[in-house]
Amino acid sequence: MKYVFGPVPSRRLGRSLGVDPVPLKTCNWNCVYCQLGRSRPVVNERANYYPPEEIVAEVRAALARHAPGQVDWLTFVGSGEPLLHEKLGWMLREVKAMTDVPIALITNGSLLYLPEVRKEVAVVDAVLPTLDAGSAEVYRQIDRPHADATFERLVEGLVTFSREYRGRLWVETMLVSGMNDGEEALRDIAARIREIKPDEVHINLPTRPPAEAWLEPPDDESLMRAIGIFEEVAPVKAVYPLVDNSINLSAYDSPVDAVVGIISRHPLREEEVLEALDRWAPSDVKEALSELESGGRAQVVVRHGTRFWTAAPSFFPEASGPV
């Protein structure tokens, strides 16, 4: 399948059937921690990136292959920023009409300042926007946004959306060592969370290969500090890596297509790749991985001694310091 993948295990959404409405790294942010590499270039224009009718048809076909209870959530989560697809609202309404499976949207939230975007998004059951900073300076350092995607617009959109939205609003914060895990930075974020009034705050850690080689996850003390500060203003869920990393690849006929279909949105540790491909013979898996790397359809990125398989077009510079 071209636009639908999984189900994949989600730390928040159980067995999540992913829907990807935009091409790889079509994004108005260039986050230092992005598991899909750098955005080149950063774009902020809404467009009809993929045919919406094809995406909806693929969702329908994917749902038909799974029995009731096998999919916990349908998650619109781009390999870029899903709100940049100008027909996202139409797709969300069409999918909502075809299934009782709840729909989630994972977004950076930068376009929620637009009334028409807030109206499009209102039909889903849960929205998970990003808030990595409590000040414009830290926002620019971590999320490295398009010039038009200002911090003021981000917060304005999240506050207004929270007032209007009737579904579940779960704000996500990615903690990055030395950037937003100190007390001052965390209290700045907490002040914005108090304004937004989400149902929950989800604290994430960079467990996948970050775009920048110099990036480090916070230590346990910083994580506990963040939990304590955020709990003063909203319910907090600290999101840890799953123990069960099983990924459903039943939609694919070959191990090569299976790996490419997942890593374009969800980079995998090498052991996860081998586990996910266990329905194929070991010799076929070995041959497939060799073909992927030599044929330029995938690449291996090493972060902190761990090998990750990710999409070939993703750009992971081996920089030694902040860029």
PDB file of C-alpha atoms in Angstrom:
ATOM      1  CA  MET A   1       0.000   0.000   0.000  1.00  0.00           C
ATOM      2  CA  LYS A   2       1.191   3.508  -0.773  1.00  0.00           C
ATOM      3  CA  TYR A   3      -0.530   5.669   1.846  1.00  0.00           C
ATOM      4  CA  VAL A   4      -1.656   3.286   4.616  1.00  0.00           C
ATOM      5  CA  PHE A   5       0.712   1.303   6.840  1.00  0.00           C
ATOM      6  CA  GLY A   6       0.545  -1.028   9.814  1.00  0.00           C
ATOM      7  CA  PRO A   7      -1.074  -1.533  12.173  1.00  0.00           C
ATOM      8  CA  VAL A   8       1.979  -0.502  14.169  1.00  0.00           C
ATOM      9  CA  PRO A   9       2.183  -0.565  17.966  1.00  0.00           C
ATOM     10  CA  SER A  10       1.683   2.934  19.326  1.00  0.00           C
ATOM     11  CA  ARG A  11       2.721   3.998  22.785  1.00  0.00           C
ATOM     12  CA  ARG A  12      -0.512   5.972  23.077  1.00  0.00           C
ATOM     13  CA  LEU A  13      -2.947   4.491  20.582  1.00  0.00           C
ATOM     14  CA  GLY A  14      -2.522   0.721  20.825  1.00  0.00           C
ATOM     15  CA  ARG A  15      -2.685  -0.930  17.391  1.00  0.00           C
ATOM     16  CA  SER A  16      -2.622   2.056  15.094  1.00  0.00           C
ATOM     17  CA  LEU A  17      -3.378   1.874  11.369  1.00  0.00           C
ATOM     18  CA  GLY A  18      -1.409   4.775   9.948  1.00  0.00           C
ATOM     19  CA  VAL A  19      -2.526   7.058   7.121  1.00  0.00           C
ATOM     20  CA  ASP A  20       0.172   9.190   5.486  1.00  0.00           C
ATOM     21  CA  PRO A  21      -1.255  12.007   3.321  1.00  0.00           C
ATOM     22  CA  VAL A  22       1.962  13.843   2.369  1.00  0.00           C
ATOM     23  CA  PRO A  23       5.329  12.933   0.776  1.00  0.00           C
ATOM     24  CA  LEU A  24       8.379  12.263   2.925  1.00  0.00           C
ATOM     25  CA  LYS A  25       9.528  15.353   4.853  1.00  0.00           C
ATOM     26  CA  THR A  26       6.879  17.690   3.462  1.00  0.00           C
ATOM     27  CA  CYS A  27       6.958  19.772   6.603  1.00  0.00           C
ATOM     28  CA  ASN A  28       7.012  23.343   7.892  1.00  0.00           C
ATOM     29  CA  TRP A  29       9.292  22.341  10.781  1.00  0.00           C
ATOM     30  CA  ASN A  30      12.814  20.922  10.712  1.00  0.00           C
ATOM     31  CA  CYS A  31      13.009  19.418  14.202  1.00  0.00           C
ATOM     32  CA  VAL A  32      16.395  18.451  15.577  1.00  0.00           C
ATOM     33  CA  TYR A  33      14.904  15.186  16.869  1.00  0.00           C
ATOM     34  CA  CYS A  34      12.900  14.117  13.808  1.00  0.00           C
ATOM     35  CA  GLN A  35      13.191  10.376  13.206  1.00  0.00           C
ATOM     36  CA  LEU A  36      12.837  10.960   9.459  1.00  0.00           C
ATOM     37  CA  GLY A  37      15.834  13.266   9.133  1.00  0.00           C
ATOM     38  CA  ARG A  38      16.035  16.912   8.119  1.00  0.00           C
ATOM     39  CA  SER A  39      13.377  18.760   6.099  1.00  0.00           C
ATOM     40  CA  ARG A  40      14.885  19.922   2.811  1.00  0.00           C
ATOM     41  CA  PRO A  41      13.360  22.386   2.078  1.00  0.00           C
ATOM     42  CA  VAL A  42      11.011  23.501   4.837  1.00  0.00           C
ATOM     43  CA  VAL A  43       7.618  24.228   3.223  1.00  0.00           C
ATOM     44  CA  ASN A  44       4.513  25.964   4.539  1.00  0.00           C
ATOM     45  CA  GLU A  45       2.127  25.784   1.599  1.00  0.00           C
ATOM     46  CA  ARG A  46      -1.026  23.682   1.733  1.00  0.00           C
ATOM     47  CA  ALA A  47      -1.442  21.687  -1.473  1.00  0.00           C
ATOM     48  CA  ASN A  48      -3.069  18.578  -2.928  1.00  0.00           C
ATOM     49  CA  TYR A  49       0.094  16.510  -2.455  1.00  0.00           C
ATOM     50  CA  TYR A  50      -1.502  13.081  -3.028  1.00  0.00           C
ATOM     51  CA  PRO A  51      -4.900  12.253  -4.613  1.00  0.00           C
ATOM     52  CA  PRO A  52      -7.332  12.268  -1.666  1.00  0.00           C
ATOM     53  CA  GLU A  53      -9.650   9.765  -3.367  1.00  0.00           C
ATOM     54  CA  GLU A  54      -6.809   7.228  -3.582  1.00  0.00           C
ATOM     55  CA  ILE A  55      -5.946   7.700   0.090  1.00  0.00           C
ATOM     56  CA  VAL A  56      -9.557   7.155   1.198  1.00  0.00           C
ATOM     57  CA  ALA A  57      -9.899   4.099  -1.048  1.00  0.00           C
ATOM     58  CA  GLU A  58      -6.747   2.629   0.482  1.00  0.00           C
ATOM     59  CA  VAL A  59      -8.077   3.215   4.002  1.00  0.00           C
ATOM     60  CA  ARG A  60     -11.299   1.407   3.060  1.00  0.00           C
ATOM     61  CA  ALA A  61      -9.354  -1.544   1.641  1.00  0.00           C
ATOM     62  CA  ALA A  62      -7.065  -1.722   4.679  1.00  0.00           C
ATOM     63  CA  LEU A  63      -9.979  -1.736   7.097  1.00  0.00           C
ATOM     64  CA  ALA A  64     -11.653  -4.523   5.122  1.00  0.00           C
ATOM     65  CA  ARG A  65      -8.610  -6.752   5.688  1.00  0.00           C
ATOM     66  CA  HIS A  66      -8.801  -6.488   9.469  1.00  0.00           C
ATOM     67  CA  ALA A  67     -11.423  -8.048  11.691  1.00  0.00           C
ATOM     68  CA  PRO A  68     -13.202  -5.918  14.318  1.00  0.00           C
ATOM     69  CA  GLY A  69     -10.891  -5.287  17.239  1.00  0.00           C
ATOM     70  CA  GLN A  70      -7.648  -5.666  15.270  1.00  0.00           C
ATOM     71  CA  VAL A  71      -7.283  -1.899  14.819  1.00  0.00           C
ATOM     72  CA  ASP A  72      -7.600   0.377  17.857  1.00  0.00           C
ATOM     73  CA  TRP A  73      -7.137   3.722  16.094  1.00  0.00           C
ATOM     74  CA  LEU A  74      -6.883   5.118  12.597  1.00  0.00           C
ATOM     75  CA  THR A  75      -4.084   7.660  12.800  1.00  0.00           C
ATOM     76  CA  PHE A  76      -3.420  10.389  10.259  1.00  0.00           C
ATOM     77  CA  VAL A  77       0.293  10.909  10.809  1.00  0.00           C
ATOM     78  CA  GLY A  78       2.372  12.179   7.953  1.00  0.00           C
ATOM     79  CA  SER A  79       5.937  11.455   7.057  1.00  0.00           C
ATOM     80  CA  GLY A  80       5.706  15.231   7.048  1.00  0.00           C
ATOM     81  CA  GLU A  81       3.007  17.549   8.436  1.00  0.00           C
ATOM     82  CA  PRO A  82      -0.483  16.191   7.580  1.00  0.00           C
ATOM     83  CA  LEU A  83      -2.188  19.591   7.919  1.00  0.00           C
ATOM     84  CA  LEU A  84      -0.285  20.699   4.808  1.00  0.00           C
ATOM     85  CA  HIS A  85      -2.601  18.552   2.652  1.00  0.00           C
ATOM     86  CA  GLU A  86      -5.313  20.950   1.551  1.00  0.00           C
ATOM     87  CA  LYS A  87      -7.904  18.150   1.263  1.00  0.00           C
ATOM     88  CA  LEU A  88      -7.255  16.713   4.716  1.00  0.00           C
ATOM     89  CA  GLY A  89     -10.663  17.826   5.981  1.00  0.00           C
ATOM     90  CA  TRP A  90     -12.467  15.999   3.166  1.00  0.00           C
ATOM     91  CA  MET A  91     -10.448  12.836   3.825  1.00  0.00           C
ATOM     92  CA  LEU A  92     -11.163  12.939   7.557  1.00  0.00           C
ATOM     93  CA  ARG A  93     -14.917  13.285   6.952  1.00  0.00           C
ATOM     94  CA  GLU A  94     -14.935  10.451   4.410  1.00  0.00           C
ATOM     95  CA  VAL A  95     -13.048   8.095   6.713  1.00  0.00           C
ATOM     96  CA  LYS A  96     -15.175   9.067   9.698  1.00  0.00           C
ATOM     97  CA  ALA A  97     -18.285   8.088   7.733  1.00  0.00           C
ATOM     98  CA  MET A  98     -16.959   4.621   6.837  1.00  0.00           C
ATOM     99  CA  THR A  99     -15.869   3.278  10.233  1.00  0.00           C
ATOM    100  CA  ASP A 100     -16.491   3.278  13.967  1.00  0.00           C
ATOM    101  CA  VAL A 101     -12.750   3.005  14.628  1.00  0.00           C
ATOM    102  CA  PRO A 102     -11.717   6.256  16.356  1.00  0.00           C
ATOM    103  CA  ILE A 103      -9.556   8.645  14.358  1.00  0.00           C
ATOM    104  CA  ALA A 104      -6.492  10.437  15.691  1.00  0.00           C
ATOM    105  CA  LEU A 105      -4.445  13.206  14.114  1.00  0.00           C
ATOM    106  CA  ILE A 106      -0.781  13.640  15.007  1.00  0.00           C
ATOM    107  CA  THR A 107       0.308  17.132  13.960  1.00  0.00           C
ATOM    108  CA  ASN A 108       2.738  19.838  14.947  1.00  0.00           C
ATOM    109  CA  GLY A 109      -0.313  22.111  15.279  1.00  0.00           C
ATOM    110  CA  SER A 110       1.306  25.045  13.526  1.00  0.00           C
ATOM    111  CA  LEU A 111      -1.652  25.644  11.181  1.00  0.00           C
ATOM    112  CA  LEU A 112      -4.376  25.493  13.835  1.00  0.00           C
ATOM    113  CA  TYR A 113      -4.350  29.280  13.996  1.00  0.00           C
ATOM    114  CA  LEU A 114      -6.363  29.127  10.734  1.00  0.00           C
ATOM    115  CA  PRO A 115     -10.146  28.881  11.348  1.00  0.00           C
ATOM    116  CA  GLU A 116     -10.678  26.665   8.290  1.00  0.00           C
ATOM    117  CA  VAL A 117      -8.064  24.178   9.510  1.00  0.00           C
ATOM    118  CA  ARG A 118      -9.611  24.022  12.980  1.00  0.00           C
ATOM    119  CA  LYS A 119     -12.967  23.271  11.362  1.00  0.00           C
ATOM    120  CA  GLU A 120     -11.470  20.443   9.264  1.00  0.00           C
ATOM    121  CA  VAL A 121      -9.803  18.839  12.271  1.00  0.00           C
ATOM    122  CA  ALA A 122     -12.829  19.078  14.572  1.00  0.00           C
ATOM    123  CA  VAL A 123     -14.304  15.798  13.263  1.00  0.00           C
ATOM    124  CA  VAL A 124     -11.573  13.518  14.663  1.00  0.00           C
ATOM    125  CA  ASP A 125     -11.660  11.842  18.060  1.00  0.00           C
ATOM    126  CA  ALA A 126      -8.209  12.885  19.281  1.00  0.00           C
ATOM    127  CA  VAL A 127      -5.673  15.499  18.234  1.00  0.00           C
ATOM    128  CA  LEU A 128      -2.040  15.254  19.335  1.00  0.00           C
ATOM    129  CA  PRO A 129      -0.247  18.561  18.635  1.00  0.00           C
ATOM    130  CA  THR A 130       3.329  19.380  19.593  1.00  0.00           C
ATOM    131  CA  LEU A 131       4.591  21.886  22.141  1.00  0.00           C
ATOM    132  CA  ASP A 132       8.344  21.515  22.635  1.00  0.00           C
ATOM    133  CA  ALA A 133       9.022  25.015  23.911  1.00  0.00           C
ATOM    134  CA  GLY A 134       7.581  27.749  26.063  1.00  0.00           C
ATOM    135  CA  SER A 135       9.417  30.587  24.326  1.00  0.00           C
ATOM    136  CA  ALA A 136      10.062  31.678  20.767  1.00  0.00           C
ATOM    137  CA  GLU A 137      13.831  31.273  21.204  1.00  0.00           C
ATOM    138  CA  VAL A 138      13.703  27.637  22.294  1.00  0.00           C
ATOM    139  CA  TYR A 139      11.027  26.921  19.668  1.00  0.00           C
ATOM    140  CA  ARG A 140      13.378  28.140  16.934  1.00  0.00           C
ATOM    141  CA  GLN A 141      16.253  26.079  18.345  1.00  0.00           C
ATOM    142  CA  ILE A 142      14.383  22.774  18.603  1.00  0.00           C
ATOM    143  CA  ASP A 143      11.653  22.860  15.953  1.00  0.00           C
ATOM    144  CA  ARG A 144      13.464  25.112  13.446  1.00  0.00           C
ATOM    145  CA  PRO A 145      10.216  26.234  11.787  1.00  0.00           C
ATOM    146  CA  HIS A 146       9.432  27.946   8.501  1.00  0.00           C
ATOM    147  CA  ALA A 147       9.644  31.712   8.943  1.00  0.00           C
ATOM    148  CA  ASP A 148       5.844  32.044   8.711  1.00  0.00           C
ATOM    149  CA  ALA A 149       5.208  29.338  11.332  1.00  0.00           C
ATOM    150  CA  THR A 150       5.865  31.583  14.311  1.00  0.00           C
ATOM    151  CA  PHE A 151       5.684  30.637  17.974  1.00  0.00           C
ATOM    152  CA  GLU A 152       2.958  33.202  18.535  1.00  0.00           C
ATOM    153  CA  ARG A 153       0.791  31.603  15.842  1.00  0.00           C
ATOM    154  CA  LEU A 154       1.428  28.142  17.258  1.00  0.00           C
ATOM    155  CA  VAL A 155       0.287  29.059  20.763  1.00  0.00           C
ATOM    156  CA  GLU A 156      -2.607  31.151  19.480  1.00  0.00           C
ATOM    157  CA  GLY A 157      -3.835  28.227  17.401  1.00  0.00           C
ATOM    158  CA  LEU A 158      -3.545  25.704  20.226  1.00  0.00           C
ATOM    159  CA  VAL A 159      -5.349  27.935  22.733  1.00  0.00           C
ATOM    160  CA  THR A 160      -8.188  28.717  20.319  1.00  0.00           C
ATOM    161  CA  PHE A 161      -8.500  25.116  19.165  1.00  0.00           C
ATOM    162  CA  SER A 162      -8.694  23.902  22.756  1.00  0.00           C
ATOM    163  CA  ARG A 163     -11.613  26.223  23.426  1.00  0.00           C
ATOM    164  CA  GLU A 164     -13.532  25.010  20.376  1.00  0.00           C
ATOM    165  CA  TYR A 165     -12.650  21.313  20.182  1.00  0.00           C
ATOM    166  CA  ARG A 166     -14.874  18.643  21.745  1.00  0.00           C
ATOM    167  CA  GLY A 167     -12.577  15.625  21.302  1.00  0.00           C
ATOM    168  CA  ARG A 168      -9.497  14.597  23.251  1.00  0.00           C
ATOM    169  CA  LEU A 169      -6.599  17.046  23.103  1.00  0.00           C
ATOM    170  CA  TRP A 170      -3.270  15.474  24.046  1.00  0.00           C
ATOM    171  CA  VAL A 171      -0.338  17.875  23.801  1.00  0.00           C
ATOM    172  CA  GLU A 172       3.047  16.231  23.129  1.00  0.00           C
ATOM    173  CA  THR A 173       6.399  17.500  24.352  1.00  0.00           C
ATOM    174  CA  MET A 174       9.652  15.969  23.155  1.00  0.00           C
ATOM    175  CA  LEU A 175      12.394  16.414  25.747  1.00  0.00           C
ATOM    176  CA  VAL A 176      15.878  17.129  24.412  1.00  0.00           C
ATOM    177  CA  SER A 177      18.887  17.193  26.722  1.00  0.00           C
ATOM    178  CA  GLY A 178      20.300  20.672  27.232  1.00  0.00           C
ATOM    179  CA  MET A 179      17.580  22.386  25.213  1.00  0.00           C
ATOM    180  CA  ASN A 180      14.213  22.142  26.981  1.00  0.00           C
ATOM    181  CA  ASP A 181      14.791  19.895  30.008  1.00  0.00           C
ATOM    182  CA  GLY A 182      16.050  22.536  32.466  1.00  0.00           C
ATOM    183  CA  GLU A 183      13.737  23.997  35.101  1.00  0.00           C
ATOM    184  CA  GLU A 184      13.341  27.406  33.436  1.00  0.00           C
ATOM    185  CA  ALA A 185      12.509  25.921  30.028  1.00  0.00           C
ATOM    186  CA  LEU A 186      10.089  23.414  31.569  1.00  0.00           C
ATOM    187  CA  ARG A 187       8.281  26.112  33.560  1.00  0.00           C
ATOM    188  CA  ASP A 188       7.946  28.181  30.378  1.00  0.00           C
ATOM    189  CA  ILE A 189       6.328  25.189  28.662  1.00  0.00           C
ATOM    190  CA  ALA A 190       4.071  24.619  31.684  1.00  0.00           C
ATOM    191  CA  ALA A 191       2.879  28.224  31.487  1.00  0.00           C
ATOM    192  CA  ARG A 192       1.792  27.661  27.881  1.00  0.00           C
ATOM    193  CA  ILE A 193       0.137  24.356  28.789  1.00  0.00           C
ATOM    194  CA  ARG A 194      -1.853  26.215  31.439  1.00  0.00           C
ATOM    195  CA  GLU A 195      -3.135  28.539  28.693  1.00  0.00           C
ATOM    196  CA  ILE A 196      -3.968  25.698  26.314  1.00  0.00           C
ATOM    197  CA  LYS A 197      -5.724  23.481  28.889  1.00  0.00           C
ATOM    198  CA  PRO A 198      -5.238  20.092  27.150  1.00  0.00           C
ATOM    199  CA  ASP A 199      -6.785  16.891  28.465  1.00  0.00           C
ATOM    200  CA  GLU A 200      -3.315  15.371  28.852  1.00  0.00           C
ATOM    201  CA  VAL A 201       0.338  16.162  28.263  1.00  0.00           C
ATOM    202  CA  HIS A 202       2.422  13.368  26.753  1.00  0.00           C
ATOM    203  CA  ILE A 203       6.154  13.533  27.425  1.00  0.00           C
ATOM    204  CA  ASN A 204       8.167  11.892  24.668  1.00  0.00           C
ATOM    205  CA  LEU A 205      11.819  10.911  24.488  1.00  0.00           C
ATOM    206  CA  PRO A 206      13.892  10.648  21.270  1.00  0.00           C
ATOM    207  CA  THR A 207      14.126   6.844  21.080  1.00  0.00           C
ATOM    208  CA  ARG A 208      14.308   6.726  17.257  1.00  0.00           C
ATOM    209  CA  PRO A 209      17.263   8.053  15.222  1.00  0.00           C
ATOM    210  CA  PRO A 210      17.244  11.864  15.611  1.00  0.00           C
ATOM    211  CA  ALA A 211      17.996  14.057  12.620  1.00  0.00           C
ATOM    212  CA  GLU A 212      21.034  15.503  14.379  1.00  0.00           C
ATOM    213  CA  ALA A 213      23.806  13.186  15.528  1.00  0.00           C
ATOM    214  CA  TRP A 214      24.686  15.416  18.499  1.00  0.00           C
ATOM    215  CA  LEU A 215      21.245  15.151  20.098  1.00  0.00           C
ATOM    216  CA  GLU A 216      20.966  13.349  23.428  1.00  0.00           C
ATOM    217  CA  PRO A 217      17.862  12.218  25.344  1.00  0.00           C
ATOM    218  CA  PRO A 218      17.378  13.655  28.839  1.00  0.00           C
ATOM    219  CA  ASP A 219      18.484  11.739  31.904  1.00  0.00           C
ATOM    220  CA  ASP A 220      16.065  10.290  34.452  1.00  0.00           C
ATOM    221  CA  GLU A 221      16.368  13.317  36.719  1.00  0.00           C
ATOM    222  CA  SER A 222      15.314  15.658  33.913  1.00  0.00           C
ATOM    223  CA  LEU A 223      12.393  13.405  32.996  1.00  0.00           C
ATOM    224  CA  MET A 224      11.128  13.339  36.584  1.00  0.00           C
ATOM    225  CA  ARG A 225      11.568  17.125  36.788  1.00  0.00           C
ATOM    226  CA  ALA A 226       9.418  17.541  33.690  1.00  0.00           C
ATOM    227  CA  ILE A 227       6.718  15.241  35.027  1.00  0.00           C
ATOM    228  CA  GLY A 228       6.602  17.111  38.329  1.00  0.00           C
ATOM    229  CA  ILE A 229       6.395  20.566  36.737  1.00  0.00           C
ATOM    230  CA  PHE A 230       3.836  19.621  34.092  1.00  0.00           C
ATOM    231  CA  GLU A 231       1.633  17.826  36.633  1.00  0.00           C
ATOM    232  CA  GLU A 232       1.065  21.178  38.287  1.00  0.00           C
ATOM    233  CA  VAL A 233      -0.972  22.301  35.269  1.00  0.00           C
ATOM    234  CA  ALA A 234      -2.340  19.166  33.504  1.00  0.00           C
ATOM    235  CA  PRO A 235      -2.517  15.361  33.716  1.00  0.00           C
ATOM    236  CA  VAL A 236       0.764  13.894  32.465  1.00  0.00           C
ATOM    237  CA  LYS A 237       1.585  10.663  30.682  1.00  0.00           C
ATOM    238  CA  ALA A 238       5.274   9.839  30.341  1.00  0.00           C
ATOM    239  CA  VAL A 239       5.608   7.864  27.125  1.00  0.00           C
ATOM    240  CA  TYR A 240       8.142   5.054  27.259  1.00  0.00           C
ATOM    241  CA  PRO A 241       9.216   2.627  24.496  1.00  0.00           C
ATOM    242  CA  LEU A 242       6.958  -0.356  24.003  1.00  0.00           C
ATOM    243  CA  VAL A 243       7.943  -3.803  25.144  1.00  0.00           C
ATOM    244  CA  ASP A 244       5.871  -5.347  22.326  1.00  0.00           C
ATOM    245  CA  ASN A 245       7.237  -4.017  19.047  1.00  0.00           C
ATOM    246  CA  SER A 246       5.226  -6.353  16.797  1.00  0.00           C
ATOM    247  CA  ILE A 247       4.323  -4.722  13.493  1.00  0.00           C
ATOM    248  CA  ASN A 248       1.670  -6.054  11.152  1.00  0.00           C
ATOM    249  CA  LEU A 249       3.117  -6.558   7.666  1.00  0.00           C
ATOM    250  CA  SER A 250       0.354  -8.816   6.328  1.00  0.00           C
ATOM    251  CA  ALA A 251      -0.480  -6.338   3.552  1.00  0.00           C
ATOM    252  CA  TYR A 252       2.871  -6.952   1.856  1.00  0.00           C
ATOM    253  CA  ASP A 253       3.858  -9.848  -0.402  1.00  0.00           C
ATOM    254  CA  SER A 254       7.638  -9.405  -0.190  1.00  0.00           C
ATOM    255  CA  PRO A 255      10.005  -8.539   2.669  1.00  0.00           C
ATOM    256  CA  VAL A 256      11.528  -5.727   0.613  1.00  0.00           C
ATOM    257  CA  ASP A 257       8.184  -3.963   0.111  1.00  0.00           C
ATOM    258  CA  ALA A 258       7.271  -4.621   3.751  1.00  0.00           C
ATOM    259  CA  VAL A 259      10.359  -2.895   5.109  1.00  0.00           C
ATOM    260  CA  VAL A 260      10.110   0.070   2.735  1.00  0.00           C
ATOM    261  CA  GLY A 261       6.410   0.486   3.558  1.00  0.00           C
ATOM    262  CA  ILE A 262       7.156   0.905   7.263  1.00  0.00           C
ATOM    263  CA  ILE A 263      10.509   2.680   7.489  1.00  0.00           C
ATOM    264  CA  SER A 264       9.362   5.540   5.268  1.00  0.00           C
ATOM    265  CA  ARG A 265       7.271   6.670   8.252  1.00  0.00           C
ATOM    266  CA  HIS A 266       8.605   4.680  11.194  1.00  0.00           C
ATOM    267  CA  PRO A 267      12.358   3.898  11.331  1.00  0.00           C
ATOM    268  CA  LEU A 268      13.118   0.560  12.971  1.00  0.00           C
ATOM    269  CA  ARG A 269      15.987  -0.794  14.999  1.00  0.00           C
ATOM    270  CA  GLU A 270      17.640  -3.681  13.197  1.00  0.00           C
ATOM    271  CA  GLU A 271      16.264  -6.197  15.699  1.00  0.00           C
ATOM    272  CA  GLU A 272      12.754  -4.827  15.090  1.00  0.00           C
ATOM    273  CA  VAL A 273      13.192  -5.344  11.354  1.00  0.00           C
ATOM    274  CA  LEU A 274      14.198  -8.967  11.868  1.00  0.00           C
ATOM    275  CA  GLU A 275      11.292  -9.572  14.250  1.00  0.00           C
ATOM    276  CA  ALA A 276       8.790  -7.950  11.887  1.00  0.00           C
ATOM    277  CA  LEU A 277       9.992 -10.151   9.007  1.00  0.00           C
ATOM    278  CA  ASP A 278       9.815 -13.444  10.903  1.00  0.00           C
ATOM    279  CA  ARG A 279       7.129 -14.895   8.604  1.00  0.00           C
ATOM    280  CA  TRP A 280       9.741 -15.074   5.820  1.00  0.00           C
ATOM    281  CA  ALA A 281      12.631 -17.540   5.758  1.00  0.00           C
ATOM    282  CA  PRO A 282      15.896 -16.196   7.283  1.00  0.00           C
ATOM    283  CA  SER A 283      17.675 -16.573   3.941  1.00  0.00           C
ATOM    284  CA  ASP A 284      14.977 -14.481   2.218  1.00  0.00           C
ATOM    285  CA  VAL A 285      15.241 -11.818   4.921  1.00  0.00           C
ATOM    286  CA  LYS A 286      19.030 -11.645   4.599  1.00  0.00           C
ATOM    287  CA  GLU A 287      18.744 -11.316   0.830  1.00  0.00           C
ATOM    288  CA  ALA A 288      16.028  -8.651   1.168  1.00  0.00           C
ATOM    289  CA  LEU A 289      18.066  -6.483   3.535  1.00  0.00           C
ATOM    290  CA  SER A 290      21.083  -6.720   1.276  1.00  0.00           C
ATOM    291  CA  GLU A 291      18.940  -5.737  -1.698  1.00  0.00           C
ATOM    292  CA  LEU A 292      17.429  -2.797   0.206  1.00  0.00           C
ATOM    293  CA  GLU A 293      20.767  -1.282   1.128  1.00  0.00           C
ATOM    294  CA  SER A 294      22.649  -1.977  -2.098  1.00  0.00           C
ATOM    295  CA  GLY A 295      19.691  -0.974  -4.263  1.00  0.00           C
ATOM    296  CA  GLY A 296      19.290   2.411  -2.583  1.00  0.00           C
ATOM    297  CA  ARG A 297      15.769   1.781  -1.233  1.00  0.00           C
ATOM    298  CA  ALA A 298      16.817   2.016   2.425  1.00  0.00           C
ATOM    299  CA  GLN A 299      19.715   3.204   4.537  1.00  0.00           C
ATOM    300  CA  VAL A 300      21.177   2.295   7.913  1.00  0.00           C
ATOM    301  CA  VAL A 301      21.674   5.160  10.383  1.00  0.00           C
ATOM    302  CA  VAL A 302      23.710   4.598  13.544  1.00  0.00           C
ATOM    303  CA  ARG A 303      22.788   6.574  16.641  1.00  0.00           C
ATOM    304  CA  HIS A 304      24.478   5.928  20.008  1.00  0.00           C
ATOM    305  CA  GLY A 305      25.672   2.532  18.827  1.00  0.00           C
ATOM    306  CA  THR A 306      22.240   1.361  17.597  1.00  0.00           C
ATOM    307  CA  ARG A 307      21.576   0.515  13.942  1.00  0.00           C
ATOM    308  CA  PHE A 308      18.306   1.901  12.549  1.00  0.00           C
ATOM    309  CA  TRP A 309      16.811   1.140   9.152  1.00  0.00           C
ATOM    310  CA  THR A 310      15.205   4.201   7.594  1.00  0.00           C
ATOM    311  CA  ALA A 311      14.059   5.535   4.220  1.00  0.00           C
ATOM    312  CA  ALA A 312      16.756   6.058   1.589  1.00  0.00           C
ATOM    313  CA  PRO A 313      15.773   9.685   0.795  1.00  0.00           C
ATOM    314  CA  SER A 314      15.915  10.742   4.464  1.00  0.00           C
ATOM    315  CA  PHE A 315      18.805  13.086   5.223  1.00  0.00           C
ATOM    316  CA  PHE A 316      20.775  12.384   8.405  1.00  0.00           C
ATOM    317  CA  PRO A 317      23.909  14.562   8.510  1.00  0.00           C
ATOM    318  CA  GLU A 318      26.668  13.363  10.784  1.00  0.00           C
ATOM    319  CA  ALA A 319      27.127  16.798  12.318  1.00  0.00           C
ATOM    320  CA  SER A 320      29.127  17.118  15.528  1.00  0.00           C
ATOM    321  CA  GLY A 321      27.247  20.103  16.899  1.00  0.00           C
ATOM    322  CA  PRO A 322      24.020  22.138  16.567  1.00  0.00           C
ATOM    323  CA  VAL A 323      23.167  23.444  13.108  1.00  0.00           C
TER     324      VAL A 323
END
